[in-house]
Each structure stands twice: as C-alpha cells, then as structure tokens.
Amino acid sequence: GAGVSQTPSNKVTEKGKYVELRCDPISGHTALYWYRQSLGQGPEFLIYFQGTGAADDSGLPNDRFFAVRPEGSVSTLKIQRTERGDSAVYLCASSLGTSGIGGELFFGEGSRLTVL
Amino acid sequence: DQQVKQNSPSLSVQEGRISILNCDYTNSMFDYFLWYKKYPAEGPTFLISISSIKDKNEDGRFTVFLNKSAKHLSLHIVPSQPGDSAVYFCASGGYGGATNKLIFGTGTLLAVQP
C-alpha cells in the first residue's frame, strides 16, 4: 500500500505479557517514528530512527520498551512485562527526512493496545 | 509539564462560518509549529505548518497565525465544511535543533453542523 501500515490494529493482552507491534513505513522514507497516544491526550514521542539506527530514544518511558529497525525499513516496537498503564494507541509515522521545517509526518492508523 | 496546550476540548460551528482553534505553548525556542487533523480510527494527517520566523501562513481555506510574544497560535478555517469535523492537534518542533520530535497538544474536537 501507499501509506504507513501498522499491525496488529488491535491487541488485547494480559498484564505481564510480552507484545510486539509492527510498522511498515512508506517506501523510500528514511525516518521512522513511534508515538503513543493515551486516552484524552495528544500523541507523545517515543523514539525516532534515521535508517537503521535509533537517533533519539529519549521518549521511551522505561527499559521495558524497545524498538528495532534492522534493515532500515520495517520497525518493531517491543514491550516487555506489560502493565495496565501501557494501554494506548501506538502510532508509527515516517517521513522523507528531517530537513528544513520538518514535521510533515505520515502516520499509520495505529495499533490499539489494551492490557487487562 | 505540558509545553503545548489546547484549552478548548471541543468547538461547534455552523457550516459556512469561521472555525478558530487555539493553541498556547510555553517554550519560546520552538522553531516551527504544525496542525494535524485526525478522524476516528485513522492516524493524524498533516494540515499546515508555520516557521517561527513568520506570523501567518495560508493554504486554501486554512490559515495559521503565530503570535510569538503571546506564545499563541491559531488555526482559522473559513468557510467551515462538515467534512472538517475532526480532532485538531497543534504541535511544535525544532527545539534544540531536534527536527524529529514533535510535541503535541491534547487536541480540539471540531464539529461543523450542516
């Protein structure tokens, strides 16, 4: 498809379980971002990749969260020992780069995570 | 500590009239500001942006105004259409040269009544 693809669209899990969320960015986009949107809030930055490397992971809330992008395209956000507070919509976005005014991110539809 | 604030959670406007969505920020070091629009069950989509060196940017029915002294920006939609009904997020970026990280407000739900 032409847009950013995220799977699964919905994930329900139990507290303490491990979860993986996948993002397939727009072809040719070198920059990839993960954001998290909790109920009633705006998207909150988690991590940014430029190519294969995590250029900025300052938004990851703790060491239970980890993300990879091994070949510079698809990315996986991994959450260990999930907690109820991790329940949110996890948004992935991509962009051509970060030059100039930047900011025009193309978002996927998100993965809604519910931790029971 | 919310650096970008949208104090109106919702706004209702008649079709054809002007919609004005407001946003306040606390950090004067942001380089640029953006508005994103979000429909239910979809990701946010980029609408319009403005550099901190400008005070106005216009794109069709959408105009963003920036008042740096007041640390305030607004999005004007005129004329408003029912298809504009969505959640609008204000975002800021470029602090410390970090063009990658956007800080979003909590959003304003706009309802345009036919």
PDB file of C-alpha atoms in Angstrom:
ATOM      1  CA  GLY A   1       0.000   0.000   0.000  1.00  0.00           C
ATOM      2  CA  ALA A   2       0.934   3.621  -0.320  1.00  0.00           C
ATOM      3  CA  GLY A   3       0.627   4.584   3.326  1.00  0.00           C
ATOM      4  CA  VAL A   4       2.184   3.598   6.639  1.00  0.00           C
ATOM      5  CA  SER A   5       0.946   0.162   7.648  1.00  0.00           C
ATOM      6  CA  GLN A   6       0.693  -0.975  11.261  1.00  0.00           C
ATOM      7  CA  THR A   7      -0.128  -4.406  12.615  1.00  0.00           C
ATOM      8  CA  PRO A   8      -1.974  -5.529  14.583  1.00  0.00           C
ATOM      9  CA  SER A   9      -4.671  -2.892  14.570  1.00  0.00           C
ATOM     10  CA  ASN A  10      -5.879  -4.164  17.929  1.00  0.00           C
ATOM     11  CA  LYS A  11      -4.086  -6.157  20.577  1.00  0.00           C
ATOM     12  CA  VAL A  12      -5.514  -7.293  23.893  1.00  0.00           C
ATOM     13  CA  THR A  13      -3.081  -8.853  26.314  1.00  0.00           C
ATOM     14  CA  GLU A  14      -2.753  -9.676  29.968  1.00  0.00           C
ATOM     15  CA  LYS A  15      -0.600  -7.832  32.438  1.00  0.00           C
ATOM     16  CA  GLY A  16       2.946  -9.168  32.418  1.00  0.00           C
ATOM     17  CA  LYS A  17       2.893 -10.457  28.841  1.00  0.00           C
ATOM     18  CA  TYR A  18       5.250  -9.504  26.007  1.00  0.00           C
ATOM     19  CA  VAL A  19       3.933  -7.589  22.991  1.00  0.00           C
ATOM     20  CA  GLU A  20       5.326  -6.704  19.574  1.00  0.00           C
ATOM     21  CA  LEU A  21       3.871  -4.011  17.335  1.00  0.00           C
ATOM     22  CA  ARG A  22       4.947  -3.752  13.723  1.00  0.00           C
ATOM     23  CA  CYS A  23       5.268  -0.757  11.417  1.00  0.00           C
ATOM     24  CA  ASP A  24       5.850  -0.764   7.671  1.00  0.00           C
ATOM     25  CA  PRO A  25       6.699   2.795   6.571  1.00  0.00           C
ATOM     26  CA  ILE A  26       6.146   4.452   3.227  1.00  0.00           C
ATOM     27  CA  SER A  27       8.662   3.145   0.714  1.00  0.00           C
ATOM     28  CA  GLY A  28      11.695   5.382   0.493  1.00  0.00           C
ATOM     29  CA  HIS A  29      11.111   7.144   3.798  1.00  0.00           C
ATOM     30  CA  THR A  30      14.324   7.043   5.777  1.00  0.00           C
ATOM     31  CA  ALA A  31      12.938   8.474   9.004  1.00  0.00           C
ATOM     32  CA  LEU A  32      10.579   6.444  11.198  1.00  0.00           C
ATOM     33  CA  TYR A  33       8.927   7.468  14.440  1.00  0.00           C
ATOM     34  CA  TRP A  34       6.911   5.842  17.191  1.00  0.00           C
ATOM     35  CA  TYR A  35       4.413   7.865  19.187  1.00  0.00           C
ATOM     36  CA  ARG A  36       1.954   6.806  21.867  1.00  0.00           C
ATOM     37  CA  GLN A  37      -1.484   8.328  22.331  1.00  0.00           C
ATOM     38  CA  SER A  38      -3.245   7.725  25.610  1.00  0.00           C
ATOM     39  CA  LEU A  39      -6.934   8.450  26.068  1.00  0.00           C
ATOM     40  CA  GLY A  40      -7.661  12.174  26.005  1.00  0.00           C
ATOM     41  CA  GLN A  41      -4.070  13.083  25.187  1.00  0.00           C
ATOM     42  CA  GLY A  42      -2.141  14.050  22.105  1.00  0.00           C
ATOM     43  CA  PRO A  43       0.492  11.787  20.576  1.00  0.00           C
ATOM     44  CA  GLU A  44       3.611  11.526  22.721  1.00  0.00           C
ATOM     45  CA  PHE A  45       7.034  10.940  21.149  1.00  0.00           C
ATOM     46  CA  LEU A  46       8.733   7.641  21.946  1.00  0.00           C
ATOM     47  CA  ILE A  47      11.598   7.021  19.523  1.00  0.00           C
ATOM     48  CA  TYR A  48      12.971   8.099  16.156  1.00  0.00           C
ATOM     49  CA  PHE A  49      15.021   6.132  13.636  1.00  0.00           C
ATOM     50  CA  GLN A  50      17.094   7.520  10.821  1.00  0.00           C
ATOM     51  CA  GLY A  51      17.891   4.482   8.712  1.00  0.00           C
ATOM     52  CA  THR A  52      18.669   1.514  10.919  1.00  0.00           C
ATOM     53  CA  GLY A  53      19.799   3.399  13.994  1.00  0.00           C
ATOM     54  CA  ALA A  54      17.753   4.853  16.800  1.00  0.00           C
ATOM     55  CA  ALA A  55      18.760   8.506  16.577  1.00  0.00           C
ATOM     56  CA  ASP A  56      16.647   9.571  19.536  1.00  0.00           C
ATOM     57  CA  ASP A  57      15.042   7.214  22.066  1.00  0.00           C
ATOM     58  CA  SER A  58      14.535   9.811  24.761  1.00  0.00           C
ATOM     59  CA  GLY A  59      10.771   9.301  24.799  1.00  0.00           C
ATOM     60  CA  LEU A  60      10.809   5.629  25.753  1.00  0.00           C
ATOM     61  CA  PRO A  61       9.244   5.562  29.237  1.00  0.00           C
ATOM     62  CA  ASN A  62      11.466   2.823  30.712  1.00  0.00           C
ATOM     63  CA  ASP A  63      13.580  -0.180  29.804  1.00  0.00           C
ATOM     64  CA  ARG A  64      10.534  -2.372  29.203  1.00  0.00           C
ATOM     65  CA  PHE A  65      10.167  -0.597  25.879  1.00  0.00           C
ATOM     66  CA  PHE A  66      12.497  -1.296  22.974  1.00  0.00           C
ATOM     67  CA  ALA A  67      12.314  -0.757  19.226  1.00  0.00           C
ATOM     68  CA  VAL A  68      14.329  -2.031  16.288  1.00  0.00           C
ATOM     69  CA  ARG A  69      14.601  -1.318  12.592  1.00  0.00           C
ATOM     70  CA  PRO A  70      17.209  -3.825  11.432  1.00  0.00           C
ATOM     71  CA  GLU A  71      17.089  -3.193   7.685  1.00  0.00           C
ATOM     72  CA  GLY A  72      16.098   0.446   7.674  1.00  0.00           C
ATOM     73  CA  SER A  73      12.517  -0.213   6.661  1.00  0.00           C
ATOM     74  CA  VAL A  74      10.110  -2.182   8.875  1.00  0.00           C
ATOM     75  CA  SER A  75      10.260  -1.402  12.584  1.00  0.00           C
ATOM     76  CA  THR A  76       9.056  -3.364  15.598  1.00  0.00           C
ATOM     77  CA  LEU A  77       8.172  -1.830  18.953  1.00  0.00           C
ATOM     78  CA  LYS A  78       8.606  -4.359  21.740  1.00  0.00           C
ATOM     79  CA  ILE A  79       7.058  -4.055  25.181  1.00  0.00           C
ATOM     80  CA  GLN A  80       8.080  -6.461  27.928  1.00  0.00           C
ATOM     81  CA  ARG A  81       6.119  -7.253  31.102  1.00  0.00           C
ATOM     82  CA  THR A  82       3.188  -5.122  30.001  1.00  0.00           C
ATOM     83  CA  GLU A  83       1.351  -3.033  32.577  1.00  0.00           C
ATOM     84  CA  ARG A  84      -2.181  -1.644  32.504  1.00  0.00           C
ATOM     85  CA  GLY A  85      -0.729   1.836  32.076  1.00  0.00           C
ATOM     86  CA  ASP A  86       0.755   0.778  28.744  1.00  0.00           C
ATOM     87  CA  SER A  87      -2.752   0.690  27.272  1.00  0.00           C
ATOM     88  CA  ALA A  88      -2.825   3.258  24.470  1.00  0.00           C
ATOM     89  CA  VAL A  89      -2.792   3.653  20.713  1.00  0.00           C
ATOM     90  CA  TYR A  90       0.740   3.252  19.401  1.00  0.00           C
ATOM     91  CA  LEU A  91       1.251   5.348  16.292  1.00  0.00           C
ATOM     92  CA  CYS A  92       4.005   4.892  13.766  1.00  0.00           C
ATOM     93  CA  ALA A  93       4.961   7.629  11.322  1.00  0.00           C
ATOM     94  CA  SER A  94       7.510   8.038   8.590  1.00  0.00           C
ATOM     95  CA  SER A  95       8.980  10.929   6.645  1.00  0.00           C
ATOM     96  CA  LEU A  96      11.465  11.521   3.860  1.00  0.00           C
ATOM     97  CA  GLY A  97      13.898  13.132   6.235  1.00  0.00           C
ATOM     98  CA  THR A  98      14.186  15.835   8.800  1.00  0.00           C
ATOM     99  CA  SER A  99      15.407  18.752   6.730  1.00  0.00           C
ATOM    100  CA  GLY A 100      14.089  22.265   6.932  1.00  0.00           C
ATOM    101  CA  ILE A 101      10.864  22.869   8.752  1.00  0.00           C
ATOM    102  CA  GLY A 102      10.434  19.159   9.050  1.00  0.00           C
ATOM    103  CA  GLY A 103       7.422  17.865  10.840  1.00  0.00           C
ATOM    104  CA  GLU A 104       5.367  16.530   7.983  1.00  0.00           C
ATOM    105  CA  LEU A 105       4.988  13.068   9.336  1.00  0.00           C
ATOM    106  CA  PHE A 106       2.808  10.473   7.655  1.00  0.00           C
ATOM    107  CA  PHE A 107       1.074   8.468  10.342  1.00  0.00           C
ATOM    108  CA  GLY A 108      -0.347   4.982  10.243  1.00  0.00           C
ATOM    109  CA  GLU A 109      -3.733   4.149  11.714  1.00  0.00           C
ATOM    110  CA  GLY A 110      -2.149   2.953  14.920  1.00  0.00           C
ATOM    111  CA  SER A 111      -2.132  -0.218  16.987  1.00  0.00           C
ATOM    112  CA  ARG A 112      -4.541  -0.108  19.909  1.00  0.00           C
ATOM    113  CA  LEU A 113      -3.040  -1.975  22.849  1.00  0.00           C
ATOM    114  CA  THR A 114      -5.216  -2.972  25.783  1.00  0.00           C
ATOM    115  CA  VAL A 115      -3.568  -4.527  28.812  1.00  0.00           C
ATOM    116  CA  LEU A 116      -6.027  -6.267  31.115  1.00  0.00           C
TER     117      LEU A 116
ATOM    118  CA  ASP B   1       4.554  19.872  32.354  1.00  0.00           C
ATOM    119  CA  GLN B   2       2.552  20.471  29.191  1.00  0.00           C
ATOM    120  CA  GLN B   3       4.548  22.536  26.723  1.00  0.00           C
ATOM    121  CA  VAL B   4       1.762  22.739  24.164  1.00  0.00           C
ATOM    122  CA  LYS B   5      -1.750  23.428  25.377  1.00  0.00           C
ATOM    123  CA  GLN B   6      -5.102  23.363  23.680  1.00  0.00           C
ATOM    124  CA  ASN B   7      -7.501  24.610  26.300  1.00  0.00           C
ATOM    125  CA  SER B   8     -10.713  24.012  24.359  1.00  0.00           C
ATOM    126  CA  PRO B   9     -11.516  20.312  24.201  1.00  0.00           C
ATOM    127  CA  SER B  10     -14.328  20.917  21.724  1.00  0.00           C
ATOM    128  CA  LEU B  11     -15.796  23.510  19.370  1.00  0.00           C
ATOM    129  CA  SER B  12     -19.055  23.561  17.428  1.00  0.00           C
ATOM    130  CA  VAL B  13     -19.507  25.768  14.361  1.00  0.00           C
ATOM    131  CA  GLN B  14     -22.162  26.200  11.695  1.00  0.00           C
ATOM    132  CA  GLU B  15     -21.314  25.224   8.148  1.00  0.00           C
ATOM    133  CA  GLY B  16     -20.009  28.209   6.185  1.00  0.00           C
ATOM    134  CA  ARG B  17     -18.825  30.101   9.267  1.00  0.00           C
ATOM    135  CA  ILE B  18     -15.279  30.516  10.517  1.00  0.00           C
ATOM    136  CA  SER B  19     -13.703  27.978  12.875  1.00  0.00           C
ATOM    137  CA  ILE B  20     -10.919  29.251  15.109  1.00  0.00           C
ATOM    138  CA  LEU B  21      -8.828  26.737  17.003  1.00  0.00           C
ATOM    139  CA  ASN B  22      -6.329  27.968  19.554  1.00  0.00           C
ATOM    140  CA  CYS B  23      -3.045  26.710  20.921  1.00  0.00           C
ATOM    141  CA  ASP B  24      -0.604  28.053  23.505  1.00  0.00           C
ATOM    142  CA  TYR B  25       2.982  26.997  24.088  1.00  0.00           C
ATOM    143  CA  THR B  26       5.486  27.648  26.816  1.00  0.00           C
ATOM    144  CA  ASN B  27       8.882  27.245  25.141  1.00  0.00           C
ATOM    145  CA  SER B  28       9.991  30.186  23.008  1.00  0.00           C
ATOM    146  CA  MET B  29      12.755  28.063  21.437  1.00  0.00           C
ATOM    147  CA  PHE B  30      10.473  26.046  19.172  1.00  0.00           C
ATOM    148  CA  ASP B  31      11.399  26.503  15.502  1.00  0.00           C
ATOM    149  CA  TYR B  32       8.094  25.657  13.924  1.00  0.00           C
ATOM    150  CA  PHE B  33       4.507  24.754  14.594  1.00  0.00           C
ATOM    151  CA  LEU B  34       2.084  22.465  12.839  1.00  0.00           C
ATOM    152  CA  TRP B  35      -1.538  21.474  12.815  1.00  0.00           C
ATOM    153  CA  TYR B  36      -2.635  17.897  12.330  1.00  0.00           C
ATOM    154  CA  LYS B  37      -6.150  16.664  11.759  1.00  0.00           C
ATOM    155  CA  LYS B  38      -7.416  13.296  12.954  1.00  0.00           C
ATOM    156  CA  TYR B  39     -10.536  11.371  12.006  1.00  0.00           C
ATOM    157  CA  PRO B  40     -11.718   8.485  14.218  1.00  0.00           C
ATOM    158  CA  ALA B  41      -9.776   5.236  13.722  1.00  0.00           C
ATOM    159  CA  GLU B  42      -7.243   6.979  11.482  1.00  0.00           C
ATOM    160  CA  GLY B  43      -3.790   8.373  12.104  1.00  0.00           C
ATOM    161  CA  PRO B  44      -3.264  12.140  12.257  1.00  0.00           C
ATOM    162  CA  THR B  45      -2.721  13.830   8.905  1.00  0.00           C
ATOM    163  CA  PHE B  46      -0.646  16.945   8.357  1.00  0.00           C
ATOM    164  CA  LEU B  47      -2.643  20.079   7.625  1.00  0.00           C
ATOM    165  CA  ILE B  48      -0.474  23.195   7.713  1.00  0.00           C
ATOM    166  CA  SER B  49       2.718  24.474   9.312  1.00  0.00           C
ATOM    167  CA  ILE B  50       4.406  27.757  10.154  1.00  0.00           C
ATOM    168  CA  SER B  51       8.001  28.672  10.851  1.00  0.00           C
ATOM    169  CA  SER B  52       8.747  30.676  13.989  1.00  0.00           C
ATOM    170  CA  ILE B  53      10.083  33.488  11.810  1.00  0.00           C
ATOM    171  CA  LYS B  54       6.688  34.069  10.224  1.00  0.00           C
ATOM    172  CA  ASP B  55       3.407  35.259  11.652  1.00  0.00           C
ATOM    173  CA  LYS B  56       1.000  33.881   9.080  1.00  0.00           C
ATOM    174  CA  ASN B  57       0.723  31.026   6.631  1.00  0.00           C
ATOM    175  CA  GLU B  58      -2.224  30.389   4.392  1.00  0.00           C
ATOM    176  CA  ASP B  59      -3.257  27.345   2.401  1.00  0.00           C
ATOM    177  CA  GLY B  60      -6.669  27.490   0.804  1.00  0.00           C
ATOM    178  CA  ARG B  61      -9.337  27.598   3.487  1.00  0.00           C
ATOM    179  CA  PHE B  62      -6.755  27.151   6.245  1.00  0.00           C
ATOM    180  CA  THR B  63      -4.669  29.917   7.793  1.00  0.00           C
ATOM    181  CA  VAL B  64      -2.347  29.634  10.754  1.00  0.00           C
ATOM    182  CA  PHE B  65      -1.425  32.726  12.758  1.00  0.00           C
ATOM    183  CA  LEU B  66       1.531  32.883  15.121  1.00  0.00           C
ATOM    184  CA  ASN B  67       1.877  35.453  17.887  1.00  0.00           C
ATOM    185  CA  LYS B  68       5.335  34.874  19.352  1.00  0.00           C
ATOM    186  CA  SER B  69       5.081  37.500  22.058  1.00  0.00           C
ATOM    187  CA  ALA B  70       1.965  35.812  23.402  1.00  0.00           C
ATOM    188  CA  LYS B  71       3.272  32.295  22.644  1.00  0.00           C
ATOM    189  CA  HIS B  72       0.000  31.640  20.894  1.00  0.00           C
ATOM    190  CA  LEU B  73      -1.051  30.250  17.569  1.00  0.00           C
ATOM    191  CA  SER B  74      -4.416  29.758  15.973  1.00  0.00           C
ATOM    192  CA  LEU B  75      -5.865  27.898  13.042  1.00  0.00           C
ATOM    193  CA  HIS B  76      -8.622  29.563  11.057  1.00  0.00           C
ATOM    194  CA  ILE B  77     -10.830  27.533   8.764  1.00  0.00           C
ATOM    195  CA  VAL B  78     -13.108  29.518   6.510  1.00  0.00           C
ATOM    196  CA  PRO B  79     -15.609  28.600   5.309  1.00  0.00           C
ATOM    197  CA  SER B  80     -16.053  25.577   7.561  1.00  0.00           C
ATOM    198  CA  GLN B  81     -17.438  22.425   5.983  1.00  0.00           C
ATOM    199  CA  PRO B  82     -18.981  19.318   7.590  1.00  0.00           C
ATOM    200  CA  GLY B  83     -16.000  17.282   6.339  1.00  0.00           C
ATOM    201  CA  ASP B  84     -13.774  19.412   8.562  1.00  0.00           C
ATOM    202  CA  SER B  85     -15.289  17.739  11.617  1.00  0.00           C
ATOM    203  CA  ALA B  86     -12.341  16.011  13.293  1.00  0.00           C
ATOM    204  CA  VAL B  87      -9.887  16.357  16.163  1.00  0.00           C
ATOM    205  CA  TYR B  88      -7.254  19.016  15.504  1.00  0.00           C
ATOM    206  CA  PHE B  89      -3.858  18.764  17.157  1.00  0.00           C
ATOM    207  CA  CYS B  90      -1.419  21.593  17.471  1.00  0.00           C
ATOM    208  CA  ALA B  91       2.236  20.509  17.546  1.00  0.00           C
ATOM    209  CA  SER B  92       5.579  22.186  17.950  1.00  0.00           C
ATOM    210  CA  GLY B  93       9.034  21.113  16.937  1.00  0.00           C
ATOM    211  CA  GLY B  94      12.618  22.020  16.324  1.00  0.00           C
ATOM    212  CA  TYR B  95      13.585  22.737  19.924  1.00  0.00           C
ATOM    213  CA  GLY B  96      17.326  22.450  20.267  1.00  0.00           C
ATOM    214  CA  GLY B  97      17.638  21.557  16.604  1.00  0.00           C
ATOM    215  CA  ALA B  98      15.666  18.360  17.104  1.00  0.00           C
ATOM    216  CA  THR B  99      13.596  18.389  13.946  1.00  0.00           C
ATOM    217  CA  ASN B 100      12.455  14.860  14.578  1.00  0.00           C
ATOM    218  CA  LYS B 101      10.495  15.258  17.763  1.00  0.00           C
ATOM    219  CA  LEU B 102       7.071  16.886  17.771  1.00  0.00           C
ATOM    220  CA  ILE B 103       5.267  17.874  20.941  1.00  0.00           C
ATOM    221  CA  PHE B 104       1.518  17.669  20.571  1.00  0.00           C
ATOM    222  CA  GLY B 105      -1.299  19.356  22.396  1.00  0.00           C
ATOM    223  CA  THR B 106      -4.280  17.394  23.686  1.00  0.00           C
ATOM    224  CA  GLY B 107      -6.459  18.237  20.706  1.00  0.00           C
ATOM    225  CA  THR B 108      -9.707  20.084  19.996  1.00  0.00           C
ATOM    226  CA  LEU B 109     -12.722  18.250  18.627  1.00  0.00           C
ATOM    227  CA  LEU B 110     -14.325  20.389  15.918  1.00  0.00           C
ATOM    228  CA  ALA B 111     -17.921  19.694  14.953  1.00  0.00           C
ATOM    229  CA  VAL B 112     -19.218  21.543  11.890  1.00  0.00           C
ATOM    230  CA  GLN B 113     -23.009  21.482  11.844  1.00  0.00           C
ATOM    231  CA  PRO B 114     -24.723  21.376   8.428  1.00  0.00           C
TER     232      PRO B 114
END
